Amino acid sequence: MLFESFEIKSLELRNRIVMAPMCQYSSNEKGEIKPWHLVHYTSRAIGGVGLIMLEATAVSPYGRISKNDLGIWSDEHVDGLKELTSLIHENGAKISIQLAHAGRKSKITSTSVAPSSEAFNSDYGIPKQLEEQDIREILSSFQHAARRAFLSGFDAVEIHAAHGYLINEFLSPLANHRKDSYGGSLANRTKFLREVIGAVKKEWPEDRPLFMRVSSKDYAKGGNDVSDMIQIVELLKKSVDVIDVSTGGVVDVPKTAVYPGYQLEDAFKIRNECSISTIGGGGITTADMAEYALQSNSCDLVYLGKELLRNPYWPLKSAFEMSVELPWPFQYKRGKYEAKWRSV
Ligand SMILES: Cc1cc2nc3c(=O)[nH]c(=O)nc-3n(C[C@H](O)[C@H](O)[C@H](O)COP(=O)(O)O)c2cc1C
């Protein structure tokens, strides 16, 4: 299945392999695309990835995790991002952008923002609790970011609602202690995310897919677990097309067990209980493991992070191992016929 195509709305992928979003810490103060990004992402398109998920890209300067993150808070970002999407398309892959706001995990200023005024841990400042007016401004940032994502030629948008960043802080009872309509019940805690989706959809065309990355569990007592995430996805599933399943990050605790495919069980539950497409992954390094993720109905697409940092040509290599005939870039054909990957 790994090398079967996949279609959702207007997006057609040549295979089921997704490059997971991974911050490169290689931009500048202005959040601009640099040669590193052009080379790094294009290499994975040449290597055969179906969908590249661009790293967390900040919708506002204070929404950056760190000062070298990419940004999409200004119209000036469009030209650089457009150059990147063109290169990816020229090399047969598709590209989505991950729209992000770091919330209380921003190290940009000493006054980050969050649903409640509580620091992530002692390495981070105490955030300012967001007022209604601040929330309106952040929603407007997401809306404009979606407009720029369209102008830049992205095939999909992913809302980053995972890993303890701003949206995830609203979703989790461990970071959201608000007494207003944004806090308390599970439905209230999803209000901010529902508004973010609404803001993005004002600009993002209906025929292009909208992805959402979630942390299916907080790994801590009193936090969200996959059963809560299933309820959250149920509330939102009419407005999003694909759930990208990750875990953790809201509170400063280690993941309890990390083994190859450790998040697939939650991807399976969300996919099958909510009847929605998922991207699953975590610790996947081999073609067999990626194939298992799909065959076990855990997900429709598989993401690989660190393995693609190690080997940009992982899809070409995996196709070879699975005896799937994949077209290689013509420039690399002489390498293909002498490949001995199977016996490595
Ligand atoms: C260097 C690095 C940067 C990352 N940056 C992001 C990010 O920008 N957005 C995100 O959602 N996850 C981020 N992640 C998490 C990955 O997308 C992925 O979920 C994680 O690495 C697990 O997959 P893997 O075991 O295949 O690497 C990052 C991971 C790494 C290693």
mmCIF file of C-alpha atoms and ligand atoms in Angstrom:
data_model
loop_
_atom_site.group_PDB
_atom_site.id
_atom_site.type_symbol
_atom_site.label_atom_id
_atom_site.label_comp_id
_atom_site.label_asym_id
_atom_site.label_seq_id
_atom_site.Cartn_x
_atom_site.Cartn_y
_atom_site.Cartn_z
ATOM 1 C CA MET A 1 0.000 0.000 0.000
ATOM 2 C CA LEU A 2 2.902 2.344 0.768
ATOM 3 C CA PHE A 3 3.391 3.190 -2.877
ATOM 4 C CA GLU A 4 -0.286 3.471 -3.760
ATOM 5 C CA SER A 5 -1.545 6.927 -4.559
ATOM 6 C CA PHE A 6 -3.856 8.783 -2.193
ATOM 7 C CA GLU A 7 -6.452 11.412 -2.965
ATOM 8 C CA ILE A 8 -8.247 13.805 -0.706
ATOM 9 C CA LYS A 9 -10.191 16.731 -2.166
ATOM 10 C CA SER A 10 -7.952 18.245 -4.870
ATOM 11 C CA LEU A 11 -4.774 16.741 -3.381
ATOM 12 C CA GLU A 12 -3.322 13.746 -5.207
ATOM 13 C CA LEU A 13 -0.269 12.120 -3.663
ATOM 14 C CA ARG A 14 2.007 9.729 -5.532
ATOM 15 C CA ASN A 15 2.396 7.540 -2.440
ATOM 16 C CA ARG A 16 1.507 7.370 1.266
ATOM 17 C CA ILE A 17 4.820 8.677 2.623
ATOM 18 C CA VAL A 18 4.712 11.963 4.535
ATOM 19 C CA MET A 19 7.759 13.863 5.698
ATOM 20 C CA ALA A 20 6.861 14.883 9.277
ATOM 21 C CA PRO A 21 7.097 18.580 10.119
ATOM 22 C CA MET A 22 10.515 19.268 11.644
ATOM 23 C CA CYS A 23 11.762 22.694 12.697
ATOM 24 C CA GLN A 24 15.086 23.471 11.061
ATOM 25 C CA TYR A 25 16.035 26.508 13.185
ATOM 26 C CA SER A 26 17.582 27.898 10.020
ATOM 27 C CA SER A 27 15.623 31.068 9.305
ATOM 28 C CA ASN A 28 16.478 34.586 10.452
ATOM 29 C CA GLU A 29 14.799 37.246 12.612
ATOM 30 C CA LYS A 30 12.400 37.941 9.742
ATOM 31 C CA GLY A 31 11.272 34.295 9.507
ATOM 32 C CA GLU A 32 12.394 34.031 5.879
ATOM 33 C CA ILE A 33 13.018 30.969 3.726
ATOM 34 C CA LYS A 34 16.765 30.407 3.346
ATOM 35 C CA PRO A 35 18.811 28.286 0.904
ATOM 36 C CA TRP A 36 18.925 25.571 3.605
ATOM 37 C CA HIS A 37 15.138 25.149 3.406
ATOM 38 C CA LEU A 38 15.165 25.008 -0.388
ATOM 39 C CA VAL A 39 17.852 22.316 -0.439
ATOM 40 C CA HIS A 40 16.599 20.319 2.552
ATOM 41 C CA TYR A 41 12.956 20.000 1.473
ATOM 42 C CA THR A 42 13.685 19.594 -2.231
ATOM 43 C CA SER A 43 16.072 16.710 -1.462
ATOM 44 C CA ARG A 44 13.166 14.819 0.119
ATOM 45 C CA ALA A 45 10.972 15.528 -2.911
ATOM 46 C CA ILE A 46 13.745 14.130 -5.138
ATOM 47 C CA GLY A 47 13.980 11.206 -2.714
ATOM 48 C CA GLY A 48 10.375 10.248 -3.470
ATOM 49 C CA VAL A 49 8.321 11.523 -0.512
ATOM 50 C CA GLY A 50 4.620 11.936 -1.389
ATOM 51 C CA LEU A 51 3.771 14.841 0.919
ATOM 52 C CA ILE A 52 6.175 17.213 2.606
ATOM 53 C CA MET A 53 4.882 18.861 5.748
ATOM 54 C CA LEU A 54 6.718 22.122 6.164
ATOM 55 C CA GLU A 55 7.999 22.733 9.693
ATOM 56 C CA ALA A 56 5.961 24.715 12.239
ATOM 57 C CA THR A 57 5.628 28.139 10.620
ATOM 58 C CA ALA A 58 4.621 30.981 12.890
ATOM 59 C CA VAL A 59 1.495 33.019 12.193
ATOM 60 C CA SER A 60 2.838 35.887 14.275
ATOM 61 C CA PRO A 61 6.350 36.960 15.352
ATOM 62 C CA TYR A 62 5.560 36.187 19.004
ATOM 63 C CA GLY A 63 4.116 32.840 17.996
ATOM 64 C CA ARG A 64 7.579 31.530 17.132
ATOM 65 C CA ILE A 65 9.075 28.795 19.284
ATOM 66 C CA SER A 66 12.572 30.174 18.793
ATOM 67 C CA LYS A 67 14.076 33.025 16.868
ATOM 68 C CA ASN A 68 15.169 31.025 13.836
ATOM 69 C CA ASP A 69 11.722 29.615 13.039
ATOM 70 C CA LEU A 70 10.030 30.197 9.721
ATOM 71 C CA GLY A 71 7.233 32.751 9.586
ATOM 72 C CA ILE A 72 4.149 33.534 7.550
ATOM 73 C CA TRP A 73 3.031 36.655 9.392
ATOM 74 C CA SER A 74 3.825 39.054 6.564
ATOM 75 C CA ASP A 75 3.054 39.304 2.844
ATOM 76 C CA GLU A 76 6.820 39.537 2.421
ATOM 77 C CA HIS A 77 7.058 35.824 3.220
ATOM 78 C CA VAL A 78 5.106 34.814 0.119
ATOM 79 C CA ASP A 79 7.897 35.008 -2.480
ATOM 80 C CA GLY A 80 10.266 32.731 -0.533
ATOM 81 C CA LEU A 81 7.543 30.212 0.256
ATOM 82 C CA LYS A 82 6.430 30.250 -3.393
ATOM 83 C CA GLU A 83 9.955 29.399 -4.516
ATOM 84 C CA LEU A 84 9.898 26.426 -2.153
ATOM 85 C CA THR A 85 6.488 25.098 -3.262
ATOM 86 C CA SER A 86 7.530 25.400 -6.950
ATOM 87 C CA LEU A 87 10.689 23.357 -6.343
ATOM 88 C CA ILE A 88 8.722 20.667 -4.523
ATOM 89 C CA HIS A 89 6.126 20.483 -7.296
ATOM 90 C CA GLU A 90 8.831 20.316 -9.992
ATOM 91 C CA ASN A 91 10.131 17.209 -8.251
ATOM 92 C CA GLY A 92 6.815 15.373 -8.079
ATOM 93 C CA ALA A 93 5.868 15.841 -4.423
ATOM 94 C CA LYS A 94 3.137 17.897 -2.767
ATOM 95 C CA ILE A 95 3.608 20.273 0.126
ATOM 96 C CA SER A 96 1.546 21.382 3.096
ATOM 97 C CA ILE A 97 2.390 24.122 5.568
ATOM 98 C CA GLN A 98 2.033 23.672 9.317
ATOM 99 C CA LEU A 99 0.548 26.857 10.771
ATOM 100 C CA ALA A 100 1.647 27.354 14.347
ATOM 101 C CA HIS A 101 1.553 29.571 17.408
ATOM 102 C CA ALA A 102 3.861 28.535 20.235
ATOM 103 C CA GLY A 103 1.817 30.013 23.112
ATOM 104 C CA ARG A 104 3.601 29.636 26.441
ATOM 105 C CA LYS A 105 6.372 27.595 24.821
ATOM 106 C CA SER A 106 7.661 30.596 22.883
ATOM 107 C CA LYS A 107 11.188 31.590 23.799
ATOM 108 C CA ILE A 108 10.990 34.782 21.749
ATOM 109 C CA THR A 109 9.891 37.132 24.527
ATOM 110 C CA SER A 110 9.731 37.071 28.278
ATOM 111 C CA THR A 111 5.975 37.644 27.976
ATOM 112 C CA SER A 112 4.570 34.780 25.980
ATOM 113 C CA VAL A 113 0.812 34.219 25.895
ATOM 114 C CA ALA A 114 -1.378 31.303 26.943
ATOM 115 C CA PRO A 115 -4.934 30.462 27.985
ATOM 116 C CA SER A 116 -3.833 30.690 31.630
ATOM 117 C CA SER A 117 -0.986 32.462 33.308
ATOM 118 C CA GLU A 118 1.134 29.420 34.174
ATOM 119 C CA ALA A 119 4.626 28.653 32.921
ATOM 120 C CA PHE A 120 5.425 25.377 31.130
ATOM 121 C CA ASN A 121 8.378 24.848 33.487
ATOM 122 C CA SER A 122 11.067 26.929 35.177
ATOM 123 C CA ASP A 123 12.974 27.394 31.893
ATOM 124 C CA TYR A 124 10.064 29.383 30.488
ATOM 125 C CA GLY A 125 8.590 32.742 31.485
ATOM 126 C CA ILE A 126 5.144 33.123 33.039
ATOM 127 C CA PRO A 127 2.796 33.804 30.116
ATOM 128 C CA LYS A 128 0.190 36.522 29.932
ATOM 129 C CA GLN A 129 -3.360 35.147 30.035
ATOM 130 C CA LEU A 130 -5.042 35.940 26.737
ATOM 131 C CA GLU A 131 -7.936 38.418 26.824
ATOM 132 C CA GLU A 132 -10.773 38.265 24.293
ATOM 133 C CA GLN A 133 -9.171 41.047 22.230
ATOM 134 C CA ASP A 134 -5.814 39.185 22.112
ATOM 135 C CA ILE A 135 -7.651 36.071 20.948
ATOM 136 C CA ARG A 136 -9.310 38.053 18.124
ATOM 137 C CA GLU A 137 -5.870 39.248 16.998
ATOM 138 C CA ILE A 138 -4.423 35.733 16.963
ATOM 139 C CA LEU A 139 -7.413 34.480 14.979
ATOM 140 C CA SER A 140 -6.797 37.234 12.464
ATOM 141 C CA SER A 141 -3.133 36.099 12.229
ATOM 142 C CA PHE A 142 -4.271 32.574 11.381
ATOM 143 C CA GLN A 143 -6.669 33.935 8.762
ATOM 144 C CA HIS A 144 -3.986 36.011 7.035
ATOM 145 C CA ALA A 145 -1.505 33.154 7.255
ATOM 146 C CA ALA A 146 -3.992 30.901 5.416
ATOM 147 C CA ARG A 147 -4.404 33.544 2.702
ATOM 148 C CA ARG A 148 -0.629 33.718 2.273
ATOM 149 C CA ALA A 149 -0.377 29.916 2.263
ATOM 150 C CA PHE A 150 -2.776 29.868 -0.691
ATOM 151 C CA LEU A 151 -0.861 32.618 -2.511
ATOM 152 C CA SER A 152 2.362 30.669 -1.899
ATOM 153 C CA GLY A 153 1.026 27.583 -3.687
ATOM 154 C CA PHE A 154 0.645 25.122 -0.807
ATOM 155 C CA ASP A 155 -1.457 22.048 -1.532
ATOM 156 C CA ALA A 156 -2.716 21.715 2.028
ATOM 157 C CA VAL A 157 -2.659 23.481 5.368
ATOM 158 C CA GLU A 158 -2.072 21.772 8.699
ATOM 159 C CA ILE A 159 -3.162 23.476 11.909
ATOM 160 C CA HIS A 160 -0.663 22.683 14.663
ATOM 161 C CA ALA A 161 -2.859 21.732 17.621
ATOM 162 C CA ALA A 162 -0.289 19.398 19.220
ATOM 163 C CA HIS A 163 2.845 19.332 21.395
ATOM 164 C CA GLY A 164 1.723 21.817 24.027
ATOM 165 C CA TYR A 165 1.720 24.884 21.817
ATOM 166 C CA LEU A 166 -1.036 27.494 21.991
ATOM 167 C CA ILE A 167 -3.981 25.517 20.582
ATOM 168 C CA ASN A 168 -3.038 22.395 22.558
ATOM 169 C CA GLU A 169 -2.818 24.563 25.695
ATOM 170 C CA PHE A 170 -6.463 25.503 25.218
ATOM 171 C CA LEU A 171 -7.439 21.864 24.620
ATOM 172 C CA SER A 172 -5.777 20.423 27.721
ATOM 173 C CA PRO A 173 -7.226 20.753 31.219
ATOM 174 C CA LEU A 174 -3.619 20.776 32.461
ATOM 175 C CA ALA A 175 -2.851 24.125 30.811
ATOM 176 C CA ASN A 176 -6.316 25.697 30.519
ATOM 177 C CA HIS A 177 -7.808 26.886 33.810
ATOM 178 C CA ARG A 178 -10.024 29.579 32.357
ATOM 179 C CA LYS A 179 -13.388 30.351 33.853
ATOM 180 C CA ASP A 180 -14.865 31.899 30.690
ATOM 181 C CA SER A 181 -16.322 30.253 27.576
ATOM 182 C CA TYR A 182 -12.835 29.054 26.493
ATOM 183 C CA GLY A 183 -12.288 26.893 29.584
ATOM 184 C CA GLY A 184 -13.929 24.211 31.666
ATOM 185 C CA SER A 185 -15.858 21.599 29.670
ATOM 186 C CA LEU A 186 -14.300 19.730 26.768
ATOM 187 C CA ALA A 187 -16.574 21.630 24.367
ATOM 188 C CA ASN A 188 -15.437 24.965 25.813
ATOM 189 C CA ARG A 189 -11.783 23.957 25.578
ATOM 190 C CA THR A 190 -12.242 23.300 21.842
ATOM 191 C CA LYS A 191 -13.752 26.761 21.263
ATOM 192 C CA PHE A 192 -10.434 28.404 20.407
ATOM 193 C CA LEU A 193 -9.530 25.617 17.974
ATOM 194 C CA ARG A 194 -12.980 25.835 16.358
ATOM 195 C CA GLU A 195 -12.422 29.569 15.898
ATOM 196 C CA VAL A 196 -8.938 28.990 14.439
ATOM 197 C CA ILE A 197 -10.415 26.524 11.928
ATOM 198 C CA GLY A 198 -13.138 29.079 11.089
ATOM 199 C CA ALA A 199 -10.525 31.797 10.563
ATOM 200 C CA VAL A 200 -8.386 29.586 8.314
ATOM 201 C CA LYS A 201 -11.408 28.508 6.298
ATOM 202 C CA LYS A 202 -12.293 32.115 5.496
ATOM 203 C CA GLU A 203 -9.253 32.073 3.195
ATOM 204 C CA TRP A 204 -8.356 28.444 2.533
ATOM 205 C CA PRO A 205 -10.296 27.105 -0.489
ATOM 206 C CA GLU A 206 -12.893 24.451 0.230
ATOM 207 C CA ASP A 207 -11.449 22.120 -2.425
ATOM 208 C CA ARG A 208 -8.034 21.935 -0.724
ATOM 209 C CA PRO A 209 -7.618 19.723 2.332
ATOM 210 C CA LEU A 210 -7.203 20.951 5.868
ATOM 211 C CA PHE A 211 -5.078 18.808 8.175
ATOM 212 C CA MET A 212 -4.867 19.070 11.939
ATOM 213 C CA ARG A 213 -2.030 17.751 14.106
ATOM 214 C CA VAL A 214 -3.081 16.687 17.586
ATOM 215 C CA SER A 215 -1.470 15.230 20.686
ATOM 216 C CA SER A 216 -3.750 12.302 21.370
ATOM 217 C CA LYS A 217 -2.548 12.100 24.969
ATOM 218 C CA ASP A 218 -0.845 14.293 27.556
ATOM 219 C CA TYR A 219 0.852 11.392 29.426
ATOM 220 C CA ALA A 220 -0.248 12.928 32.727
ATOM 221 C CA LYS A 221 -3.039 12.413 35.239
ATOM 222 C CA GLY A 222 -5.916 14.824 34.677
ATOM 223 C CA GLY A 223 -4.807 15.533 31.099
ATOM 224 C CA ASN A 224 -6.309 14.492 27.787
ATOM 225 C CA ASP A 225 -6.170 10.869 26.758
ATOM 226 C CA VAL A 226 -7.115 9.359 23.429
ATOM 227 C CA SER A 227 -10.756 9.004 24.540
ATOM 228 C CA ASP A 228 -10.875 12.800 25.051
ATOM 229 C CA MET A 229 -9.174 13.375 21.706
ATOM 230 C CA ILE A 230 -11.776 11.186 20.011
ATOM 231 C CA GLN A 231 -14.495 13.429 21.455
ATOM 232 C CA ILE A 232 -12.610 16.533 20.308
ATOM 233 C CA VAL A 233 -12.194 15.152 16.782
ATOM 234 C CA GLU A 234 -15.885 14.214 16.733
ATOM 235 C CA LEU A 235 -16.767 17.854 17.411
ATOM 236 C CA LEU A 236 -14.520 19.103 14.613
ATOM 237 C CA LYS A 237 -14.470 16.421 11.984
ATOM 238 C CA LYS A 238 -16.902 18.124 9.626
ATOM 239 C CA SER A 239 -14.419 20.988 9.276
ATOM 240 C CA VAL A 240 -11.127 19.108 8.874
ATOM 241 C CA ASP A 241 -10.092 16.384 6.448
ATOM 242 C CA VAL A 242 -7.146 14.563 8.021
ATOM 243 C CA ILE A 243 -5.925 14.114 11.610
ATOM 244 C CA ASP A 244 -2.156 13.877 12.018
ATOM 245 C CA VAL A 245 -1.638 11.933 15.239
ATOM 246 C CA SER A 246 1.203 12.719 17.606
ATOM 247 C CA THR A 247 1.402 12.790 21.426
ATOM 248 C CA GLY A 248 2.600 14.769 24.438
ATOM 249 C CA GLY A 249 4.147 18.174 24.990
ATOM 250 C CA VAL A 250 1.555 19.937 27.157
ATOM 251 C CA VAL A 251 3.300 19.291 30.449
ATOM 252 C CA ASP A 252 6.919 18.577 31.197
ATOM 253 C CA VAL A 253 6.781 14.794 31.539
ATOM 254 C CA PRO A 254 8.469 12.141 29.407
ATOM 255 C CA LYS A 255 6.457 9.966 27.047
ATOM 256 C CA THR A 256 5.838 6.742 28.951
ATOM 257 C CA ALA A 257 6.820 4.321 26.197
ATOM 258 C CA VAL A 258 8.508 5.074 22.915
ATOM 259 C CA TYR A 259 8.921 2.126 20.566
ATOM 260 C CA PRO A 260 8.557 1.770 16.791
ATOM 261 C CA GLY A 261 5.021 2.794 15.886
ATOM 262 C CA TYR A 262 4.147 3.789 19.467
ATOM 263 C CA GLN A 263 1.473 6.265 18.358
ATOM 264 C CA LEU A 264 -0.247 4.036 15.821
ATOM 265 C CA GLU A 265 -2.747 2.622 18.291
ATOM 266 C CA ASP A 266 -4.154 6.108 18.897
ATOM 267 C CA ALA A 267 -4.167 6.848 15.160
ATOM 268 C CA PHE A 268 -6.142 3.620 14.716
ATOM 269 C CA LYS A 269 -8.681 4.591 17.377
ATOM 270 C CA ILE A 270 -9.209 8.088 16.001
ATOM 271 C CA ARG A 271 -9.427 6.828 12.414
ATOM 272 C CA ASN A 272 -11.908 4.092 13.143
ATOM 273 C CA GLU A 273 -14.033 5.662 15.861
ATOM 274 C CA CYS A 274 -14.326 9.036 14.132
ATOM 275 C CA SER A 275 -14.353 7.728 10.533
ATOM 276 C CA ILE A 276 -11.725 10.203 9.413
ATOM 277 C CA SER A 277 -8.416 9.849 7.584
ATOM 278 C CA THR A 278 -5.299 9.854 9.751
ATOM 279 C CA ILE A 279 -1.567 10.232 9.392
ATOM 280 C CA GLY A 280 0.245 7.906 11.772
ATOM 281 C CA GLY A 281 3.860 7.481 12.757
ATOM 282 C CA GLY A 282 6.511 7.828 15.400
ATOM 283 C CA GLY A 283 9.675 5.741 15.472
ATOM 284 C CA ILE A 284 9.115 4.308 11.989
ATOM 285 C CA THR A 285 12.341 3.471 10.200
ATOM 286 C CA THR A 286 11.697 0.570 7.809
ATOM 287 C CA ALA A 287 9.438 -0.053 4.825
ATOM 288 C CA ASP A 288 7.946 -3.067 6.623
ATOM 289 C CA MET A 289 6.930 -0.920 9.580
ATOM 290 C CA ALA A 290 5.432 1.746 7.350
ATOM 291 C CA GLU A 291 3.541 -0.904 5.394
ATOM 292 C CA TYR A 292 2.269 -2.441 8.648
ATOM 293 C CA ALA A 293 0.953 0.967 9.768
ATOM 294 C CA LEU A 294 -1.209 1.111 6.647
ATOM 295 C CA GLN A 295 -2.201 -2.566 6.492
ATOM 296 C CA SER A 296 -3.316 -2.504 10.122
ATOM 297 C CA ASN A 297 -5.798 0.288 9.266
ATOM 298 C CA SER A 298 -4.065 2.633 11.703
ATOM 299 C CA CYS A 299 -3.688 5.355 9.124
ATOM 300 C CA ASP A 300 -4.090 6.400 5.498
ATOM 301 C CA LEU A 301 -0.673 8.062 5.357
ATOM 302 C CA VAL A 302 2.521 7.351 7.291
ATOM 303 C CA TYR A 303 4.872 10.009 8.564
ATOM 304 C CA LEU A 304 8.585 9.696 9.034
ATOM 305 C CA GLY A 305 10.634 12.294 10.829
ATOM 306 C CA LYS A 306 14.132 11.461 11.961
ATOM 307 C CA GLU A 307 14.539 8.616 9.470
ATOM 308 C CA LEU A 308 14.164 11.169 6.667
ATOM 309 C CA LEU A 309 16.818 13.312 8.333
ATOM 310 C CA ARG A 310 19.120 10.318 8.100
ATOM 311 C CA ASN A 311 18.201 9.388 4.560
ATOM 312 C CA PRO A 312 16.458 11.781 2.138
ATOM 313 C CA TYR A 313 16.153 8.914 -0.362
ATOM 314 C CA TRP A 314 14.301 6.597 2.026
ATOM 315 C CA PRO A 315 11.285 6.223 -0.324
ATOM 316 C CA LEU A 316 13.476 5.239 -3.300
ATOM 317 C CA LYS A 317 15.347 2.759 -1.113
ATOM 318 C CA SER A 318 12.121 1.345 0.358
ATOM 319 C CA ALA A 319 10.561 0.856 -3.076
ATOM 320 C CA PHE A 320 13.662 -1.069 -4.117
ATOM 321 C CA GLU A 321 13.394 -3.287 -1.027
ATOM 322 C CA MET A 322 9.699 -3.930 -1.706
ATOM 323 C CA SER A 323 10.339 -4.642 -5.411
ATOM 324 C CA VAL A 324 8.143 -1.716 -6.393
ATOM 325 C CA GLU A 325 9.172 -0.101 -9.639
ATOM 326 C CA LEU A 326 9.439 3.609 -8.944
ATOM 327 C CA PRO A 327 10.477 6.196 -11.483
ATOM 328 C CA TRP A 328 13.738 7.830 -10.378
ATOM 329 C CA PRO A 329 14.834 11.292 -11.456
ATOM 330 C CA PHE A 330 16.529 10.728 -14.817
ATOM 331 C CA GLN A 331 19.671 12.330 -13.461
ATOM 332 C CA TYR A 332 19.996 9.488 -10.933
ATOM 333 C CA LYS A 333 19.205 6.541 -13.209
ATOM 334 C CA ARG A 334 22.734 5.205 -13.321
ATOM 335 C CA GLY A 335 22.646 5.033 -9.543
ATOM 336 C CA LYS A 336 19.384 3.091 -9.654
ATOM 337 C CA TYR A 337 20.656 0.242 -11.809
ATOM 338 C CA GLU A 338 23.663 -0.375 -9.637
ATOM 339 C CA ALA A 339 21.789 -0.151 -6.327
ATOM 340 C CA LYS A 340 22.542 -2.975 -3.926
ATOM 341 C CA TRP A 341 20.294 -1.725 -1.154
ATOM 342 C CA ARG A 342 18.472 -5.033 -0.845
ATOM 343 C CA SER A 343 21.560 -6.786 0.494
ATOM 344 C CA VAL A 344 22.729 -3.929 2.711
HETATM 345 C C1 LIG B 1 14.286 18.189 14.678
HETATM 346 C C2 LIG B 1 12.819 17.969 14.908
HETATM 347 C C3 LIG B 1 11.938 19.043 14.753
HETATM 348 C C4 LIG B 1 10.566 18.856 14.914
HETATM 349 N N1 LIG B 1 9.709 19.898 14.649
HETATM 350 C C5 LIG B 1 8.372 19.671 14.633
HETATM 351 C C6 LIG B 1 7.490 20.663 14.137
HETATM 352 O O1 LIG B 1 7.889 21.720 13.654
HETATM 353 N N2 LIG B 1 6.160 20.396 14.186
HETATM 354 C C7 LIG B 1 5.667 19.207 14.671
HETATM 355 O O2 LIG B 1 4.448 19.021 14.701
HETATM 356 N N3 LIG B 1 6.491 18.243 15.092
HETATM 357 C C8 LIG B 1 7.821 18.435 15.069
HETATM 358 N N4 LIG B 1 8.672 17.411 15.389
HETATM 359 C C9 LIG B 1 8.120 16.072 15.686
HETATM 360 C C10 LIG B 1 8.118 15.218 14.398
HETATM 361 O O3 LIG B 1 7.221 15.771 13.435
HETATM 362 C C11 LIG B 1 7.697 13.762 14.655
HETATM 363 O O4 LIG B 1 6.391 13.721 15.124
HETATM 364 C C12 LIG B 1 8.622 13.075 15.663
HETATM 365 O O5 LIG B 1 9.981 13.287 15.338
HETATM 366 C C13 LIG B 1 8.333 11.565 15.730
HETATM 367 O O6 LIG B 1 8.535 10.959 14.479
HETATM 368 P P1 LIG B 1 9.917 10.148 14.150
HETATM 369 O O7 LIG B 1 10.097 9.152 15.255
HETATM 370 O O8 LIG B 1 9.638 9.517 12.812
HETATM 371 O O9 LIG B 1 11.025 11.136 14.113
HETATM 372 C C14 LIG B 1 10.058 17.578 15.280
HETATM 373 C C15 LIG B 1 10.944 16.519 15.466
HETATM 374 C C16 LIG B 1 12.309 16.700 15.264
HETATM 375 C C17 LIG B 1 13.230 15.510 15.408
#
